[in-house]
Amino acid sequence: MAQAVARFEYPGNAGDKANRWPDFAAADDVALISSLSPLSVSIFADRAWLRTEMAEDASAAGLRVARTADLATIAGGVDDPALGDLVLVDCPVLEGAGMAALAQLDQRVAQSGAQMVVSTSMGSLDDVFGCLDQSAAQILVSPSRADRVLAIGQVLCGQGSRVRELNDIDRMSLLRLTQQVSEIAHKLEELSGSPLDDADGSANRVGASAFSFDGSNARDPATQRLARSPRASLPDPRLVRKIIRQRQLRARFFEGELFADPAWDMLLDLTAARAEHKRVSVTSLCIASGVPPTTALRWITQMTGTGLFCRAEDATDRRRAFIALSDTAAEGMARYFAEVGSEPLAV
């Protein structure tokens, strides 16, 4: 990752982007790195300037750019060339044909063993999430250029690692470190004068998000102990909603970041929703977390990896999916509320 950051440069302005890639590709050092790199990348984006930018950054990170094309190319036949080791996709607005293409790509990536990073907008997050149920793709929401570079760096750092064997403490430490690195990247980007643009070209005020979801449930000793215990009843959802409102009220009097605890806020929201027999979308859960999508979606990734959250498919529309408490998490929340009772200060 340090090597990629050292070579990274921001463009002067968006108008120059469409013409920069041919000169960049002709550079001797980049051509050499691309030809020698054991890892290849395919890039799919409808915006030509963004394909150029993503190709530049992938090459600067030492990847060999094997293919760049628009999103419609994804729906091509089985004779399409191999996807490579990494697939980068940009789909800020996702409609019917795009959803079908992304779902097809998700299946191909899963079958090939490649890794995928998909960038989208907050408005299309639920649709993108619904299409990605097999490849464990990362999802970036309204990312800046720095966010994409960080995502590529995470993929490179993950090559050959044994992330699945991390314990819960290591997972959370890694999450906090990633969050800190992301914040530093945003500060550097602000100092460089490069705007954080969303799908409409306006300033992105909520930050970018990185989210990967593989639907797996961890089976560590702690969760197994909870699962073997007698089942307790969930708390009254009205009590949980009252606690949520009380926690949100603090932001009226103090800086909200002082009390940021996205993991607990999401657990509370999903607990209330489960007791109310309601489904919670990814977008709704991000809002309930009280933090920007950058932080919220990364926490969802870790909570899923530790078996506390799970993916819930929509039985009536397979293109949609939701986030729910796992049975292990529901049992833990039920026992917690049974222990503390309804004492406001205790909760």
CSV table of C-alpha atoms in Angstrom, one decimal:
chain,number,residue,atom,x,y,z
A,1,MET,CA,0.0,0.0,0.0
A,2,ALA,CA,2.9,2.4,0.8
A,3,GLN,CA,4.2,1.9,-2.7
A,4,ALA,CA,0.9,2.7,-4.2
A,5,VAL,CA,0.4,5.9,-2.1
A,6,ALA,CA,3.9,7.1,-3.0
A,7,ARG,CA,3.2,7.0,-6.7
A,8,PHE,CA,-0.3,8.4,-6.4
A,9,GLU,CA,-1.0,11.8,-8.0
A,10,TYR,CA,-4.3,13.7,-8.2
A,11,PRO,CA,-5.3,15.2,-11.6
A,12,GLY,CA,-5.3,18.9,-12.2
A,13,ASN,CA,-8.9,19.1,-13.2
A,14,ALA,CA,-11.7,16.8,-14.5
A,15,GLY,CA,-11.4,18.2,-18.0
A,16,ASP,CA,-7.9,16.8,-18.4
A,17,LYS,CA,-8.8,13.3,-17.4
A,18,ALA,CA,-10.1,11.9,-20.7
A,19,ASN,CA,-6.8,12.6,-22.4
A,20,ARG,CA,-4.3,11.6,-19.7
A,21,TRP,CA,-4.4,7.8,-19.9
A,22,PRO,CA,-2.6,7.3,-23.3
A,23,ASP,CA,0.3,9.4,-22.1
A,24,PHE,CA,0.3,7.7,-18.7
A,25,ALA,CA,0.2,4.2,-20.2
A,26,ALA,CA,3.1,5.1,-22.4
A,27,ALA,CA,5.4,5.9,-19.5
A,28,ASP,CA,8.2,3.5,-19.2
A,29,ASP,CA,7.9,2.7,-15.5
A,30,VAL,CA,4.1,2.1,-15.7
A,31,ALA,CA,4.4,-0.1,-18.7
A,32,LEU,CA,7.1,-2.1,-17.0
A,33,ILE,CA,5.1,-2.5,-13.8
A,34,SER,CA,2.0,-3.5,-15.8
A,35,SER,CA,3.8,-6.1,-17.9
A,36,LEU,CA,5.5,-7.7,-14.8
A,37,SER,CA,2.5,-7.6,-12.4
A,38,PRO,CA,1.1,-11.0,-11.5
A,39,LEU,CA,-2.3,-9.4,-10.8
A,40,SER,CA,-4.6,-8.1,-13.5
A,41,VAL,CA,-7.7,-5.8,-13.2
A,42,SER,CA,-10.8,-5.3,-15.3
A,43,ILE,CA,-12.6,-1.9,-15.1
A,44,PHE,CA,-16.3,-1.3,-16.0
A,45,ALA,CA,-17.7,2.2,-15.8
A,46,ASP,CA,-20.0,4.3,-18.1
A,47,ARG,CA,-18.1,7.5,-17.4
A,48,ALA,CA,-15.0,7.5,-19.8
A,49,TRP,CA,-13.0,9.9,-17.6
A,50,LEU,CA,-13.5,7.7,-14.6
A,51,ARG,CA,-12.4,4.6,-16.5
A,52,THR,CA,-9.2,6.6,-17.3
A,53,GLU,CA,-8.7,7.6,-13.7
A,54,MET,CA,-9.3,4.1,-12.3
A,55,ALA,CA,-6.9,2.6,-14.8
A,56,GLU,CA,-4.2,5.2,-13.8
A,57,ASP,CA,-4.6,4.3,-10.2
A,58,ALA,CA,-4.6,0.6,-10.7
A,59,SER,CA,-1.4,0.8,-12.8
A,60,ALA,CA,0.2,3.1,-10.2
A,61,ALA,CA,-0.6,0.4,-7.6
A,62,GLY,CA,1.3,-2.2,-9.7
A,63,LEU,CA,-1.7,-3.9,-11.3
A,64,ARG,CA,-1.9,-4.8,-15.0
A,65,VAL,CA,-4.9,-3.2,-16.6
A,66,ALA,CA,-6.3,-6.0,-18.8
A,67,ARG,CA,-9.6,-4.4,-19.8
A,68,THR,CA,-11.6,-1.2,-19.6
A,69,ALA,CA,-15.2,-1.0,-20.9
A,70,ASP,CA,-18.6,0.5,-20.2
A,71,LEU,CA,-21.1,-1.2,-17.9
A,72,ALA,CA,-23.2,-2.7,-20.7
A,73,THR,CA,-20.2,-4.8,-21.7
A,74,ILE,CA,-20.8,-6.9,-18.5
A,75,ALA,CA,-23.9,-8.4,-20.1
A,76,GLY,CA,-21.8,-9.9,-22.9
A,77,GLY,CA,-21.6,-13.6,-23.8
A,78,VAL,CA,-19.6,-16.4,-22.2
A,79,ASP,CA,-16.8,-15.7,-24.7
A,80,ASP,CA,-15.8,-12.6,-22.9
A,81,PRO,CA,-12.2,-12.5,-21.8
A,82,ALA,CA,-11.2,-13.5,-18.3
A,83,LEU,CA,-12.0,-11.0,-15.6
A,84,GLY,CA,-8.6,-11.1,-14.0
A,85,ASP,CA,-7.7,-10.9,-10.3
A,86,LEU,CA,-9.6,-7.7,-9.5
A,87,VAL,CA,-12.7,-6.2,-11.0
A,88,LEU,CA,-13.5,-2.5,-10.5
A,89,VAL,CA,-17.1,-1.3,-11.3
A,90,ASP,CA,-18.7,2.1,-11.1
A,91,CYS,CA,-22.5,2.3,-11.2
A,92,PRO,CA,-23.8,5.4,-9.5
A,93,VAL,CA,-27.3,4.9,-10.9
A,94,LEU,CA,-28.5,1.3,-11.3
A,95,GLU,CA,-31.6,0.4,-13.3
A,96,GLY,CA,-33.1,-2.8,-14.6
A,97,ALA,CA,-30.5,-3.7,-17.3
A,98,GLY,CA,-27.7,-2.6,-15.1
A,99,MET,CA,-29.0,-4.7,-12.2
A,100,ALA,CA,-29.1,-7.8,-14.3
A,101,ALA,CA,-25.6,-7.1,-15.6
A,102,LEU,CA,-24.2,-6.5,-12.1
A,103,ALA,CA,-25.8,-9.7,-10.8
A,104,GLN,CA,-24.3,-11.6,-13.7
A,105,LEU,CA,-20.9,-10.1,-13.0
A,106,ASP,CA,-21.2,-11.0,-9.3
A,107,GLN,CA,-21.7,-14.6,-10.2
A,108,ARG,CA,-18.8,-14.7,-12.6
A,109,VAL,CA,-16.5,-13.1,-10.1
A,110,ALA,CA,-17.5,-15.6,-7.4
A,111,GLN,CA,-16.9,-18.5,-9.8
A,112,SER,CA,-13.5,-17.2,-10.9
A,113,GLY,CA,-12.2,-16.5,-7.4
A,114,ALA,CA,-11.5,-12.8,-8.3
A,115,GLN,CA,-12.1,-9.9,-6.0
A,116,MET,CA,-14.5,-7.0,-6.8
A,117,VAL,CA,-14.9,-3.4,-5.8
A,118,VAL,CA,-18.1,-1.6,-6.7
A,119,SER,CA,-18.8,2.1,-6.4
A,120,THR,CA,-22.3,3.5,-6.3
A,121,SER,CA,-24.4,6.3,-4.8
A,122,MET,CA,-26.4,6.3,-1.6
A,123,GLY,CA,-29.6,6.3,-3.6
A,124,SER,CA,-28.6,3.0,-5.4
A,125,LEU,CA,-27.0,1.3,-2.4
A,126,ASP,CA,-29.9,-1.0,-1.7
A,127,ASP,CA,-30.1,-2.1,-5.3
A,128,VAL,CA,-26.4,-2.8,-5.6
A,129,PHE,CA,-26.4,-4.7,-2.3
A,130,GLY,CA,-29.2,-6.8,-3.6
A,131,CYS,CA,-27.3,-7.8,-6.7
A,132,LEU,CA,-24.1,-8.7,-4.8
A,133,ASP,CA,-24.7,-11.9,-2.8
A,134,GLN,CA,-22.0,-14.2,-4.0
A,135,SER,CA,-18.7,-12.4,-4.6
A,136,ALA,CA,-18.1,-10.8,-1.2
A,137,ALA,CA,-17.6,-7.5,-3.1
A,138,GLN,CA,-16.6,-4.3,-1.4
A,139,ILE,CA,-19.1,-1.5,-2.0
A,140,LEU,CA,-17.9,2.1,-2.0
A,141,VAL,CA,-20.6,4.8,-1.6
A,142,SER,CA,-19.9,8.1,-3.5
A,143,PRO,CA,-16.1,7.5,-3.2
A,144,SER,CA,-13.4,10.0,-3.8
A,145,ARG,CA,-10.3,9.1,-5.7
A,146,ALA,CA,-8.4,8.5,-2.4
A,147,ASP,CA,-11.2,6.0,-1.3
A,148,ARG,CA,-10.7,4.0,-4.5
A,149,VAL,CA,-6.9,3.9,-4.0
A,150,LEU,CA,-7.5,2.7,-0.4
A,151,ALA,CA,-9.8,0.0,-1.7
A,152,ILE,CA,-7.2,-1.2,-4.2
A,153,GLY,CA,-4.6,-1.2,-1.4
A,154,GLN,CA,-6.8,-3.3,0.8
A,155,VAL,CA,-7.1,-5.9,-1.9
A,156,LEU,CA,-3.4,-6.0,-2.4
A,157,CYS,CA,-2.7,-6.3,1.3
A,158,GLY,CA,-5.2,-9.1,1.5
A,159,GLN,CA,-3.4,-11.2,-1.1
A,160,GLY,CA,-2.1,-14.3,0.6
A,161,SER,CA,-3.3,-13.2,4.0
A,162,ARG,CA,-5.4,-15.4,6.3
A,163,VAL,CA,-8.0,-12.8,7.3
A,164,ARG,CA,-10.6,-15.5,8.1
A,165,GLU,CA,-8.5,-16.7,11.1
A,166,LEU,CA,-8.5,-13.3,12.8
A,167,ASN,CA,-10.2,-13.3,16.2
A,168,ASP,CA,-12.8,-10.7,17.1
A,169,ILE,CA,-10.4,-8.4,18.8
A,170,ASP,CA,-8.1,-8.4,15.8
A,171,ARG,CA,-11.0,-7.8,13.5
A,172,MET,CA,-12.1,-4.7,15.4
A,173,SER,CA,-8.5,-3.4,15.6
A,174,LEU,CA,-8.1,-3.8,11.9
A,175,LEU,CA,-11.4,-1.9,11.4
A,176,ARG,CA,-10.3,1.0,13.5
A,177,LEU,CA,-6.9,1.2,11.7
A,178,THR,CA,-8.6,1.2,8.3
A,179,GLN,CA,-10.9,3.9,9.5
A,180,GLN,CA,-7.9,6.0,10.7
A,181,VAL,CA,-6.1,5.5,7.4
A,182,SER,CA,-9.3,6.6,5.5
A,183,GLU,CA,-9.6,9.7,7.6
A,184,ILE,CA,-6.0,10.6,6.8
A,185,ALA,CA,-6.6,10.1,3.1
A,186,HIS,CA,-9.6,12.4,3.2
A,187,LYS,CA,-7.5,15.1,5.0
A,188,LEU,CA,-4.8,14.8,2.4
A,189,GLU,CA,-7.4,15.1,-0.4
A,190,GLU,CA,-8.9,18.2,1.1
A,191,LEU,CA,-5.5,19.8,1.4
A,192,SER,CA,-4.8,18.9,-2.2
A,193,GLY,CA,-7.9,20.9,-3.2
A,194,SER,CA,-9.5,17.9,-5.0
A,195,PRO,CA,-13.3,17.9,-4.4
A,196,LEU,CA,-15.1,14.8,-3.2
A,197,ASP,CA,-17.8,14.4,-5.9
A,198,ASP,CA,-20.9,12.2,-5.8
A,199,ALA,CA,-22.7,10.7,-8.8
A,200,ASP,CA,-24.2,14.1,-9.7
A,201,GLY,CA,-20.9,16.0,-9.5
A,202,SER,CA,-21.9,17.8,-6.3
A,203,ALA,CA,-19.8,17.9,-3.1
A,204,ASN,CA,-20.1,14.7,-1.1
A,205,ARG,CA,-20.8,15.6,2.5
A,206,VAL,CA,-21.3,12.2,4.0
A,207,GLY,CA,-18.0,10.6,2.9
A,208,ALA,CA,-17.4,7.3,1.1
A,209,SER,CA,-18.1,3.8,2.3
A,210,ALA,CA,-16.4,0.5,2.0
A,211,PHE,CA,-18.5,-2.6,2.5
A,212,SER,CA,-18.0,-6.2,1.8
A,213,PHE,CA,-20.6,-8.9,2.6
A,214,ASP,CA,-20.2,-12.6,2.1
A,215,GLY,CA,-23.2,-13.8,4.1
A,216,SER,CA,-21.1,-16.1,6.3
A,217,ASN,CA,-21.7,-16.7,10.0
A,218,ALA,CA,-18.7,-17.0,12.3
A,219,ARG,CA,-18.6,-19.8,14.8
A,220,ASP,CA,-16.2,-18.6,17.5
A,221,PRO,CA,-16.3,-20.0,21.1
A,222,ALA,CA,-18.1,-16.9,22.5
A,223,THR,CA,-21.0,-17.1,20.0
A,224,GLN,CA,-21.3,-20.9,20.6
A,225,ARG,CA,-21.6,-20.3,24.3
A,226,LEU,CA,-24.5,-17.9,23.7
A,227,ALA,CA,-26.1,-20.3,21.3
A,228,ARG,CA,-26.1,-23.1,23.8
A,229,SER,CA,-27.8,-21.0,26.6
A,230,PRO,CA,-31.6,-21.0,27.1
A,231,ARG,CA,-33.3,-18.4,24.8
A,232,ALA,CA,-34.5,-15.2,26.4
A,233,SER,CA,-37.2,-12.9,25.1
A,234,LEU,CA,-36.4,-9.7,23.1
A,235,PRO,CA,-37.1,-6.4,25.0
A,236,ASP,CA,-40.2,-4.3,24.3
A,237,PRO,CA,-39.3,-2.4,21.1
A,238,ARG,CA,-40.8,0.8,22.6
A,239,LEU,CA,-38.1,0.7,25.3
A,240,VAL,CA,-35.4,0.2,22.7
A,241,ARG,CA,-36.7,3.1,20.5
A,242,LYS,CA,-36.7,5.3,23.6
A,243,ILE,CA,-33.1,4.5,24.3
A,244,ILE,CA,-32.2,5.2,20.7
A,245,ARG,CA,-33.9,8.6,20.9
A,246,GLN,CA,-32.1,9.4,24.1
A,247,ARG,CA,-28.8,8.5,22.5
A,248,GLN,CA,-29.5,10.7,19.5
A,249,LEU,CA,-30.5,13.6,21.7
A,250,ARG,CA,-26.9,14.0,22.9
A,251,ALA,CA,-25.9,15.4,19.5
A,252,ARG,CA,-28.1,18.5,20.2
A,253,PHE,CA,-25.8,19.5,23.0
A,254,PHE,CA,-22.4,18.0,22.2
A,255,GLU,CA,-20.3,17.1,19.2
A,256,GLY,CA,-21.8,13.9,17.8
A,257,GLU,CA,-18.4,12.3,17.2
A,258,LEU,CA,-17.8,12.3,21.0
A,259,PHE,CA,-20.4,9.6,21.4
A,260,ALA,CA,-20.0,7.7,18.1
A,261,ASP,CA,-20.7,4.0,18.8
A,262,PRO,CA,-22.0,2.6,15.5
A,263,ALA,CA,-21.9,-1.0,16.5
A,264,TRP,CA,-24.2,-0.5,19.5
A,265,ASP,CA,-26.5,1.9,17.7
A,266,MET,CA,-27.0,-0.6,14.9
A,267,LEU,CA,-27.5,-3.5,17.3
A,268,LEU,CA,-30.2,-1.4,19.0
A,269,ASP,CA,-31.9,-0.5,15.8
A,270,LEU,CA,-31.9,-4.1,14.5
A,271,THR,CA,-33.2,-5.4,17.9
A,272,ALA,CA,-36.2,-3.0,17.8
A,273,ALA,CA,-36.9,-4.0,14.2
A,274,ARG,CA,-36.7,-7.7,15.0
A,275,ALA,CA,-39.2,-7.2,17.9
A,276,GLU,CA,-41.4,-5.2,15.6
A,277,HIS,CA,-41.1,-7.8,12.8
A,278,LYS,CA,-39.8,-5.2,10.5
A,279,ARG,CA,-37.0,-5.4,7.8
A,280,VAL,CA,-34.1,-3.1,7.7
A,281,SER,CA,-32.3,-2.0,4.5
A,282,VAL,CA,-28.6,-1.3,4.3
A,283,THR,CA,-29.3,2.4,3.7
A,284,SER,CA,-31.6,2.6,6.8
A,285,LEU,CA,-29.1,0.9,9.0
A,286,CYS,CA,-26.4,3.3,7.9
A,287,ILE,CA,-28.6,6.2,8.9
A,288,ALA,CA,-29.4,4.5,12.3
A,289,SER,CA,-25.7,4.2,13.0
A,290,GLY,CA,-25.3,7.9,13.4
A,291,VAL,CA,-22.1,8.0,11.6
A,292,PRO,CA,-21.1,8.5,7.9
A,293,PRO,CA,-21.4,5.6,5.5
A,294,THR,CA,-17.7,5.2,5.6
A,295,THR,CA,-17.8,4.1,9.2
A,296,ALA,CA,-21.2,2.4,9.2
A,297,LEU,CA,-20.6,0.0,6.3
A,298,ARG,CA,-17.2,-1.0,7.6
A,299,TRP,CA,-18.8,-1.9,10.9
A,300,ILE,CA,-21.5,-3.8,9.1
A,301,THR,CA,-18.7,-5.8,7.4
A,302,GLN,CA,-17.1,-6.6,10.7
A,303,MET,CA,-20.3,-7.4,12.5
A,304,THR,CA,-21.2,-9.8,9.7
A,305,GLY,CA,-17.8,-11.4,9.9
A,306,THR,CA,-18.2,-12.1,13.6
A,307,GLY,CA,-21.7,-13.6,13.0
A,308,LEU,CA,-23.7,-10.8,14.6
A,309,PHE,CA,-25.4,-9.6,11.4
A,310,CYS,CA,-26.7,-11.6,8.5
A,311,ARG,CA,-28.1,-11.1,5.1
A,312,ALA,CA,-31.9,-11.5,4.8
A,313,GLU,CA,-33.2,-12.1,1.2
A,314,ASP,CA,-36.5,-10.6,0.1
A,315,ALA,CA,-38.8,-13.6,-0.7
A,316,THR,CA,-40.9,-11.6,-3.1
A,317,ASP,CA,-38.0,-9.8,-4.9
A,318,ARG,CA,-34.7,-11.6,-5.2
A,319,ARG,CA,-33.1,-8.3,-6.3
A,320,ARG,CA,-33.6,-6.9,-2.8
A,321,ALA,CA,-31.9,-7.9,0.5
A,322,PHE,CA,-31.9,-6.7,4.1
A,323,ILE,CA,-29.7,-6.8,7.2
A,324,ALA,CA,-30.9,-8.6,10.3
A,325,LEU,CA,-29.6,-9.7,13.6
A,326,SER,CA,-28.3,-13.3,13.7
A,327,ASP,CA,-29.9,-15.6,16.2
A,328,THR,CA,-26.7,-15.3,18.3
A,329,ALA,CA,-26.9,-11.5,18.4
A,330,ALA,CA,-30.6,-11.6,19.2
A,331,GLU,CA,-29.9,-13.9,22.1
A,332,GLY,CA,-27.2,-11.7,23.3
A,333,MET,CA,-29.3,-8.5,23.2
A,334,ALA,CA,-32.2,-10.3,24.9
A,335,ARG,CA,-30.0,-11.4,27.7
A,336,TYR,CA,-28.4,-8.0,28.0
A,337,PHE,CA,-31.8,-6.3,28.4
A,338,ALA,CA,-33.0,-9.0,30.8
A,339,GLU,CA,-29.9,-8.3,32.9
A,340,VAL,CA,-30.2,-4.5,33.1
A,341,GLY,CA,-34.0,-4.4,33.1
A,342,SER,CA,-35.6,-1.0,32.2
A,343,GLU,CA,-33.4,1.2,34.4
A,344,PRO,CA,-32.6,4.2,32.1
A,345,LEU,CA,-29.3,4.8,33.7
A,346,ALA,CA,-28.3,1.2,33.6
A,347,VAL,CA,-29.1,1.1,29.9
